[in-house]
Amino acid sequence: MIKQLFQIVGEDQRGLFRRFVALVILFCIAQGVSFLLLLPILNAIFDPGSPDLWMWIVCLVFSAGIAIICNYFSSVIGVHLSLGISSRLYHRIGDHIATLPLGWFSQQRTGTVTRTISSGTDNVVLVFGFLMTPMLNGIITPSVLTLGMLIIDWRIGIAFLVAIPFLWGMNRLGRLFYRKGDGGMDRAAAAANARIIEYVQAQPVLRAYGYVGDANQSLQKVLLQQRHASNRHLKSTIPGSIIFRIAVQLVLLLVVIAIVPLALGAQISPATAIALIAVVAQFTSSVSTVADLGGGIRMARSSLRKIADILNAKPLPVPDKPARPSSQHEVRLEGVSFGYDSHSPVIQNVSFSVPSKTTVAIVGPSGSGKSTLIKLIARFYDVDSGRIVFADSDIRELATEDLMQHISLVFQDVYLFDDTIWENIRIGNEQATDEQVLRASRIAQVEEIIRRLPEGWDTNVGEGGHSLSGGERQRISIARAILKNAPVILLDEATSAIDPENEAAFLEGLAEVTTDKTVLMVAHRLSTIQGADQIVFLREGTVTEIGSHDELLNLNGDYAAFWRERAKASSWSIT
């Protein structure tokens, strides 16, 4: 575990970590020596004519002083390491998560990540404050006592040597019991965590259909499974703990039984016998401490493994020498195929281009792969075959920062941060002036929202923007994308929740700011589609038609049928 801890400690803290471990080791050695010094001190006390009593007392004071000083400074350094590693772990995990493909984030894995970040990092940090010193003390101090006893009385030393592998074996046996219930508890906890997050996020839907409280069977099921897993885990740890404690007490009893005949036979003095019993008690106490901390140590190891799993997850490949995007912001798909798994292709041999400074609309039935295409262009995933060319370079040859700098994204599912409306828009470009923020807000029809809110721009939108409607969140997200002023804009049903009046004003403003930009949009609304320079019709992951609105209507194929159905649906009314 020390090796794993050393790997997650930053370069700037590794020297401090080495000093911390060295001080703890020195403390354990000094403590063991202090207990061994009880033998000559007690012998000197019971021998009035001994001239060595004060010498041994001075040695004890010196050894105990070293132990106290080392323990103090190791505790101080441990606190500093805990604070530093806590901050570093959060940053490392956060930075690494930002490089992972979205396909890595399944619902189950999201629950595991959430649990690891919230409690796993705390378990690791506690190692420095509470676990490291007693853990090493339970290993080093018994070793020092054993070595000392071999020098002082080889018979007791041999008993210690026999006791160490015996106790180690009993501890291993206890860990086998523990492992049977450990994995199941972790899996059940991750599943429950994911389901609780889903339960909180889906409250509007759940309440609408009466799936709250006991009625939500899926939540009740995972909570019951977690309860059963916790019970199994508890039951699995009890036998191992009992076995080890019995073994420790048995060692203490057997060594004491061995000491008594030696004292009665005058082979050792009564003072030596008393001191040996004290040393044996310390030996078993130190070993027992490791067992007492076993749960915390195993939790820390488990957390370290989970953190390592996250940090070892492969990010999207980054080229050693990234290409530089050209000034021609054309997007071109060449024979692109992709599936979220190897058995279910979503996109099949798709080829089309979005010329620089033009607008292209992707339309088609639900589930045809439109949103997936947008995500592939933004390189949320890598294609299985073919390639996507952006600004004259394969996007896999571009640095992620360069690609993201040239793209503004607006999705149907908008996420806003728990901050004010003003700051949520300003995230698009933190160097933007107030005038630029206001202009982007005006184009996206955000000013109409501001006029209705008592706190105006300072209105806090809540986590995820829950205090605003879907249409209001979309408008803020669009303003954020406009403020970024990237040469390429990707819109995925960006106006699906906006009312027709605001959509018309938005489209007019969007046309004003996109005259020199490349726009690729997924849309269903006729007003949005009709104004595109080119339309790509997608069905079951395959491009069936490409052309302008008039060209595709004259073709009288898939797009024409789609257009007629949409026109018919838009004329429906309730009388």
PDB file of C-alpha atoms in Angstrom, residues 285-387:
ATOM      1  CA  SER A 285      -0.787  -5.519  21.544  1.00  0.00           C
ATOM      2  CA  SER A 286       1.095  -4.170  18.520  1.00  0.00           C
ATOM      3  CA  VAL A 287       0.031  -7.127  16.387  1.00  0.00           C
ATOM      4  CA  SER A 288      -3.583  -6.776  17.570  1.00  0.00           C
ATOM      5  CA  THR A 289      -3.559  -3.131  16.511  1.00  0.00           C
ATOM      6  CA  VAL A 290      -3.023  -4.195  12.904  1.00  0.00           C
ATOM      7  CA  ALA A 291      -6.056  -6.469  13.182  1.00  0.00           C
ATOM      8  CA  ASP A 292      -8.125  -3.688  14.757  1.00  0.00           C
ATOM      9  CA  LEU A 293      -7.190  -1.401  11.881  1.00  0.00           C
ATOM     10  CA  GLY A 294      -7.778  -4.138   9.325  1.00  0.00           C
ATOM     11  CA  GLY A 295     -11.132  -2.737   8.247  1.00  0.00           C
ATOM     12  CA  GLY A 296      -9.723   0.752   7.716  1.00  0.00           C
ATOM     13  CA  ILE A 297      -6.650  -0.595   5.925  1.00  0.00           C
ATOM     14  CA  ARG A 298      -8.786  -2.729   3.612  1.00  0.00           C
ATOM     15  CA  MET A 299     -11.068   0.232   2.903  1.00  0.00           C
ATOM     16  CA  ALA A 300      -8.031   2.368   2.066  1.00  0.00           C
ATOM     17  CA  ARG A 301      -6.629  -0.348  -0.210  1.00  0.00           C
ATOM     18  CA  SER A 302      -9.999  -0.762  -1.894  1.00  0.00           C
ATOM     19  CA  SER A 303     -10.250   3.006  -2.390  1.00  0.00           C
ATOM     20  CA  LEU A 304      -6.711   3.098  -3.789  1.00  0.00           C
ATOM     21  CA  ARG A 305      -7.651   0.383  -6.292  1.00  0.00           C
ATOM     22  CA  LYS A 306     -10.752   2.289  -7.375  1.00  0.00           C
ATOM     23  CA  ILE A 307      -8.816   5.543  -7.705  1.00  0.00           C
ATOM     24  CA  ALA A 308      -6.177   3.676  -9.714  1.00  0.00           C
ATOM     25  CA  ASP A 309      -8.924   2.222 -11.949  1.00  0.00           C
ATOM     26  CA  ILE A 310     -10.129   5.747 -12.714  1.00  0.00           C
ATOM     27  CA  LEU A 311      -6.642   7.174 -13.236  1.00  0.00           C
ATOM     28  CA  ASN A 312      -5.638   4.187 -15.402  1.00  0.00           C
ATOM     29  CA  ALA A 313      -8.711   4.460 -17.642  1.00  0.00           C
ATOM     30  CA  LYS A 314      -7.472   5.227 -21.127  1.00  0.00           C
ATOM     31  CA  PRO A 315      -8.267   8.732 -22.387  1.00  0.00           C
ATOM     32  CA  LEU A 316      -8.805   9.456 -26.046  1.00  0.00           C
ATOM     33  CA  PRO A 317      -5.441   9.068 -27.804  1.00  0.00           C
ATOM     34  CA  VAL A 318      -3.489  12.323 -28.146  1.00  0.00           C
ATOM     35  CA  PRO A 319      -0.969  12.739 -30.989  1.00  0.00           C
ATOM     36  CA  ASP A 320       2.670  13.307 -30.039  1.00  0.00           C
ATOM     37  CA  LYS A 321       2.914  16.141 -32.556  1.00  0.00           C
ATOM     38  CA  PRO A 322      -0.580  17.586 -33.008  1.00  0.00           C
ATOM     39  CA  ALA A 323      -1.538  19.112 -36.335  1.00  0.00           C
ATOM     40  CA  ARG A 324      -2.566  22.756 -36.442  1.00  0.00           C
ATOM     41  CA  PRO A 325      -6.078  23.572 -37.707  1.00  0.00           C
ATOM     42  CA  SER A 326      -6.124  25.607 -40.908  1.00  0.00           C
ATOM     43  CA  SER A 327      -8.177  28.754 -41.396  1.00  0.00           C
ATOM     44  CA  GLN A 328     -10.617  26.819 -43.610  1.00  0.00           C
ATOM     45  CA  HIS A 329     -13.182  25.499 -41.154  1.00  0.00           C
ATOM     46  CA  GLU A 330     -14.702  22.817 -43.334  1.00  0.00           C
ATOM     47  CA  VAL A 331     -15.995  19.615 -41.725  1.00  0.00           C
ATOM     48  CA  ARG A 332     -15.786  16.460 -43.809  1.00  0.00           C
ATOM     49  CA  LEU A 333     -16.891  12.919 -42.981  1.00  0.00           C
ATOM     50  CA  GLU A 334     -15.305  10.177 -45.071  1.00  0.00           C
ATOM     51  CA  GLY A 335     -16.763   6.662 -44.784  1.00  0.00           C
ATOM     52  CA  VAL A 336     -17.462   7.038 -41.063  1.00  0.00           C
ATOM     53  CA  SER A 337     -18.792   4.016 -39.164  1.00  0.00           C
ATOM     54  CA  PHE A 338     -19.328   3.813 -35.414  1.00  0.00           C
ATOM     55  CA  GLY A 339     -21.090   1.764 -32.759  1.00  0.00           C
ATOM     56  CA  TYR A 340     -21.301   2.110 -28.994  1.00  0.00           C
ATOM     57  CA  ASP A 341     -20.387  -1.569 -28.912  1.00  0.00           C
ATOM     58  CA  SER A 342     -19.000  -3.931 -31.533  1.00  0.00           C
ATOM     59  CA  HIS A 343     -22.340  -5.676 -32.086  1.00  0.00           C
ATOM     60  CA  SER A 344     -24.608  -2.687 -32.755  1.00  0.00           C
ATOM     61  CA  PRO A 345     -23.418  -0.199 -35.414  1.00  0.00           C
ATOM     62  CA  VAL A 346     -25.096   3.198 -35.089  1.00  0.00           C
ATOM     63  CA  ILE A 347     -23.394   5.001 -37.986  1.00  0.00           C
ATOM     64  CA  GLN A 348     -22.580   3.111 -41.189  1.00  0.00           C
ATOM     65  CA  ASN A 349     -20.315   4.423 -43.954  1.00  0.00           C
ATOM     66  CA  VAL A 350     -21.454   8.053 -43.685  1.00  0.00           C
ATOM     67  CA  SER A 351     -19.839  10.586 -46.018  1.00  0.00           C
ATOM     68  CA  PHE A 352     -20.703  14.252 -46.501  1.00  0.00           C
ATOM     69  CA  SER A 353     -19.055  17.641 -46.118  1.00  0.00           C
ATOM     70  CA  VAL A 354     -19.966  20.903 -44.435  1.00  0.00           C
ATOM     71  CA  PRO A 355     -18.216  23.629 -46.465  1.00  0.00           C
ATOM     72  CA  SER A 356     -16.693  26.512 -44.544  1.00  0.00           C
ATOM     73  CA  LYS A 357     -19.145  29.306 -43.640  1.00  0.00           C
ATOM     74  CA  THR A 358     -22.250  27.310 -44.616  1.00  0.00           C
ATOM     75  CA  THR A 359     -25.137  25.829 -42.633  1.00  0.00           C
ATOM     76  CA  VAL A 360     -25.979  22.130 -42.884  1.00  0.00           C
ATOM     77  CA  ALA A 361     -28.991  20.493 -41.217  1.00  0.00           C
ATOM     78  CA  ILE A 362     -29.081  16.798 -40.307  1.00  0.00           C
ATOM     79  CA  VAL A 363     -32.617  15.412 -40.259  1.00  0.00           C
ATOM     80  CA  GLY A 364     -34.150  11.992 -39.980  1.00  0.00           C
ATOM     81  CA  PRO A 365     -36.274   9.756 -37.763  1.00  0.00           C
ATOM     82  CA  SER A 366     -35.519   9.378 -34.068  1.00  0.00           C
ATOM     83  CA  GLY A 367     -32.729   6.903 -33.426  1.00  0.00           C
ATOM     84  CA  SER A 368     -31.141   7.354 -36.842  1.00  0.00           C
ATOM     85  CA  GLY A 369     -27.815   8.545 -35.360  1.00  0.00           C
ATOM     86  CA  LYS A 370     -28.063  12.326 -35.756  1.00  0.00           C
ATOM     87  CA  SER A 371     -26.875  13.234 -32.247  1.00  0.00           C
ATOM     88  CA  THR A 372     -24.172  10.577 -32.464  1.00  0.00           C
ATOM     89  CA  LEU A 373     -22.764  12.308 -35.560  1.00  0.00           C
ATOM     90  CA  ILE A 374     -22.540  15.601 -33.655  1.00  0.00           C
ATOM     91  CA  LYS A 375     -20.695  13.869 -30.801  1.00  0.00           C
ATOM     92  CA  LEU A 376     -18.303  12.175 -33.227  1.00  0.00           C
ATOM     93  CA  ILE A 377     -17.438  15.515 -34.846  1.00  0.00           C
ATOM     94  CA  ALA A 378     -16.730  16.931 -31.369  1.00  0.00           C
ATOM     95  CA  ARG A 379     -14.669  13.773 -30.738  1.00  0.00           C
ATOM     96  CA  PHE A 380     -16.600  12.561 -27.747  1.00  0.00           C
ATOM     97  CA  TYR A 381     -15.818   9.162 -29.265  1.00  0.00           C
ATOM     98  CA  ASP A 382     -13.371   7.930 -31.888  1.00  0.00           C
ATOM     99  CA  VAL A 383     -14.825   6.466 -35.080  1.00  0.00           C
ATOM    100  CA  ASP A 384     -14.519   2.721 -35.698  1.00  0.00           C
ATOM    101  CA  SER A 385     -13.620   3.233 -39.350  1.00  0.00           C
ATOM    102  CA  GLY A 386     -13.288   6.097 -41.802  1.00  0.00           C
ATOM    103  CA  ARG A 387     -12.255   9.534 -40.639  1.00  0.00           C
TER     104      ARG A 387
END
